[in-house]
Amino acid sequence: MRLSHNLLLTTLVALLALPAAAASVSDLMVHGAWAAPTLPGQTTGVAYVNLHNAQDAPVTLTGLQSPEAKRAEFHTHTMDAHGVMRMEKQPSLTIPAGDMAQMQPGGLHIMLFDLRAPLKEGDTLHLLFSDGSAQLPVDVPVENRRAEGHGAHPMGDKPGDKPHHAH
Ligand SMILES: [Cu+2]
């Protein structure tokens, strides 16, 4: 009895001491990345990247950088008390095991501030995602997918710009 009890305890301790299954940002799969061209005078850009986590542990993205912009952030859209859609910075982005972070106009997106040059159709934007220990570089083609709709991102460069509703 005493022996099996000790064995059980030893097993439990061994299980608890195991490190959590390691999932890395570098093993995420990237689908359908694109960035919108900027309008004349516009210094903010927007990009969309679908990140699929096929690993058996969640991945939390804590860093986002681009050599083409001074600052890059994850943004979500939320509805405020007056029914107006507003963007909100998300300091980190967690992708559960087996799940996908889907980005699209009006939803989760990547926002680039102080672009060093305008984004033109055919350009390639470079993003670098980080989970604190590993990094994932992603090439994002600049594509004019909004030719039919409004090209401007809800957060305009002019302070008077009103945010508009979801696309
Ligand atoms: Cu935004």
mmCIF file of N, CA, C and O in Angstrom, residues 4 13 16 22 29 32 38 62 69 99-100 107 115 117 131-133 138 141-143 150 153 164 167:
data_model
loop_
_atom_site.group_PDB
_atom_site.id
_atom_site.type_symbol
_atom_site.label_atom_id
_atom_site.label_comp_id
_atom_site.label_asym_id
_atom_site.label_seq_id
_atom_site.Cartn_x
_atom_site.Cartn_y
_atom_site.Cartn_z
ATOM 1 N N SER A 4 2.730 1.655 -3.390
ATOM 2 C CA SER A 4 1.962 2.156 -4.530
ATOM 3 C C SER A 4 1.613 3.636 -4.329
ATOM 4 O O SER A 4 1.541 4.405 -5.275
ATOM 5 N N VAL A 13 4.244 13.937 -9.378
ATOM 6 C CA VAL A 13 5.277 14.971 -9.333
ATOM 7 C C VAL A 13 5.992 15.053 -10.676
ATOM 8 O O VAL A 13 6.230 16.133 -11.208
ATOM 9 N N LEU A 16 3.735 16.812 -13.180
ATOM 10 C CA LEU A 16 3.640 18.247 -12.935
ATOM 11 C C LEU A 16 4.923 18.962 -13.342
ATOM 12 O O LEU A 16 4.894 20.107 -13.744
ATOM 13 N N ALA A 22 5.560 22.666 -25.875
ATOM 14 C CA ALA A 22 6.051 23.920 -26.437
ATOM 15 C C ALA A 22 5.444 24.168 -27.805
ATOM 16 O O ALA A 22 5.474 23.316 -28.674
ATOM 17 N N MET A 29 1.093 28.602 -39.316
ATOM 18 C CA MET A 29 0.933 28.604 -40.765
ATOM 19 C C MET A 29 0.205 29.873 -41.189
ATOM 20 O O MET A 29 -0.764 30.279 -40.557
ATOM 21 N N GLY A 32 -3.374 33.646 -46.750
ATOM 22 C CA GLY A 32 -4.088 34.819 -47.266
ATOM 23 C C GLY A 32 -3.653 36.164 -46.729
ATOM 24 O O GLY A 32 -4.501 36.981 -46.386
ATOM 25 N N THR A 38 -1.991 52.451 -49.657
ATOM 26 C CA THR A 38 -2.365 53.676 -48.939
ATOM 27 C C THR A 38 -2.804 54.750 -49.931
ATOM 28 O O THR A 38 -2.395 54.767 -51.082
ATOM 29 N N THR A 62 3.300 38.388 -28.802
ATOM 30 C CA THR A 62 3.476 39.557 -27.938
ATOM 31 C C THR A 62 4.212 40.680 -28.650
ATOM 32 O O THR A 62 4.282 41.794 -28.147
ATOM 33 N N ALA A 69 7.431 50.426 -41.196
ATOM 34 C CA ALA A 69 6.662 51.355 -40.359
ATOM 35 C C ALA A 69 7.330 51.521 -39.006
ATOM 36 O O ALA A 69 8.077 50.666 -38.544
ATOM 37 N N ASP A 99 -6.414 26.263 -33.565
ATOM 38 C CA ASP A 99 -7.308 27.349 -33.973
ATOM 39 C C ASP A 99 -6.607 28.298 -34.957
ATOM 40 O O ASP A 99 -5.417 28.163 -35.225
ATOM 41 N N MET A 100 -7.377 29.250 -35.459
ATOM 42 C CA MET A 100 -6.820 30.192 -36.424
ATOM 43 C C MET A 100 -7.240 31.611 -36.052
ATOM 44 O O MET A 100 -8.392 31.852 -35.707
ATOM 45 N N GLY A 107 -12.798 43.663 -38.758
ATOM 46 C CA GLY A 107 -12.525 42.758 -37.639
ATOM 47 C C GLY A 107 -11.095 42.930 -37.168
ATOM 48 O O GLY A 107 -10.542 44.021 -37.207
ATOM 49 N N LEU A 115 4.230 55.006 -41.647
ATOM 50 C CA LEU A 115 4.868 54.278 -42.757
ATOM 51 C C LEU A 115 6.012 55.108 -43.327
ATOM 52 O O LEU A 115 5.896 56.319 -43.474
ATOM 53 N N ALA A 117 7.210 54.807 -46.303
ATOM 54 C CA ALA A 117 6.887 55.097 -47.701
ATOM 55 C C ALA A 117 5.445 54.637 -47.940
ATOM 56 O O ALA A 117 4.957 53.762 -47.228
ATOM 57 N N ASP A 131 6.859 35.729 -30.243
ATOM 58 C CA ASP A 131 6.172 35.232 -29.049
ATOM 59 C C ASP A 131 7.058 35.411 -27.811
ATOM 60 O O ASP A 131 6.828 34.816 -26.771
ATOM 61 N N GLY A 132 8.075 36.211 -27.941
ATOM 62 C CA GLY A 132 8.965 36.457 -26.816
ATOM 63 C C GLY A 132 10.248 35.650 -26.913
ATOM 64 O O GLY A 132 11.279 36.057 -26.405
ATOM 65 N N SER A 133 10.184 34.500 -27.590
ATOM 66 C CA SER A 133 11.408 33.707 -27.742
ATOM 67 C C SER A 133 11.707 33.398 -29.200
ATOM 68 O O SER A 133 12.860 33.360 -29.606
ATOM 69 N N VAL A 138 6.856 37.339 -42.058
ATOM 70 C CA VAL A 138 5.809 37.106 -43.058
ATOM 71 C C VAL A 138 5.874 38.197 -44.126
ATOM 72 O O VAL A 138 5.920 39.385 -43.807
ATOM 73 N N PRO A 141 1.838 40.776 -49.465
ATOM 74 C CA PRO A 141 1.682 41.522 -50.725
ATOM 75 C C PRO A 141 0.682 42.668 -50.569
ATOM 76 O O PRO A 141 -0.341 42.512 -49.900
ATOM 77 N N VAL A 142 0.994 43.797 -51.169
ATOM 78 C CA VAL A 142 0.067 44.926 -51.157
ATOM 79 C C VAL A 142 -0.856 44.761 -52.359
ATOM 80 O O VAL A 142 -0.406 44.720 -53.503
ATOM 81 N N GLU A 143 -2.150 44.595 -52.061
ATOM 82 C CA GLU A 143 -3.135 44.322 -53.113
ATOM 83 C C GLU A 143 -4.308 45.288 -52.994
ATOM 84 O O GLU A 143 -4.765 45.581 -51.896
ATOM 85 N N HIS A 150 -14.684 51.559 -50.112
ATOM 86 C CA HIS A 150 -13.926 52.703 -49.630
ATOM 87 C C HIS A 150 -12.523 52.235 -49.294
ATOM 88 O O HIS A 150 -12.332 51.246 -48.625
ATOM 89 N N HIS A 153 -8.937 53.488 -44.346
ATOM 90 C CA HIS A 153 -9.108 52.744 -43.120
ATOM 91 C C HIS A 153 -9.885 53.605 -42.126
ATOM 92 O O HIS A 153 -9.759 54.832 -42.168
ATOM 93 N N HIS A 164 -15.967 54.915 -39.399
ATOM 94 C CA HIS A 164 -17.205 54.456 -40.025
ATOM 95 C C HIS A 164 -17.500 53.014 -39.633
ATOM 96 O O HIS A 164 -16.705 52.358 -38.965
ATOM 97 N N HIS A 167 -17.298 47.021 -42.642
ATOM 98 C CA HIS A 167 -17.461 46.858 -44.082
ATOM 99 C C HIS A 167 -18.448 45.760 -44.390
ATOM 100 O O HIS A 167 -18.461 44.764 -43.715
#
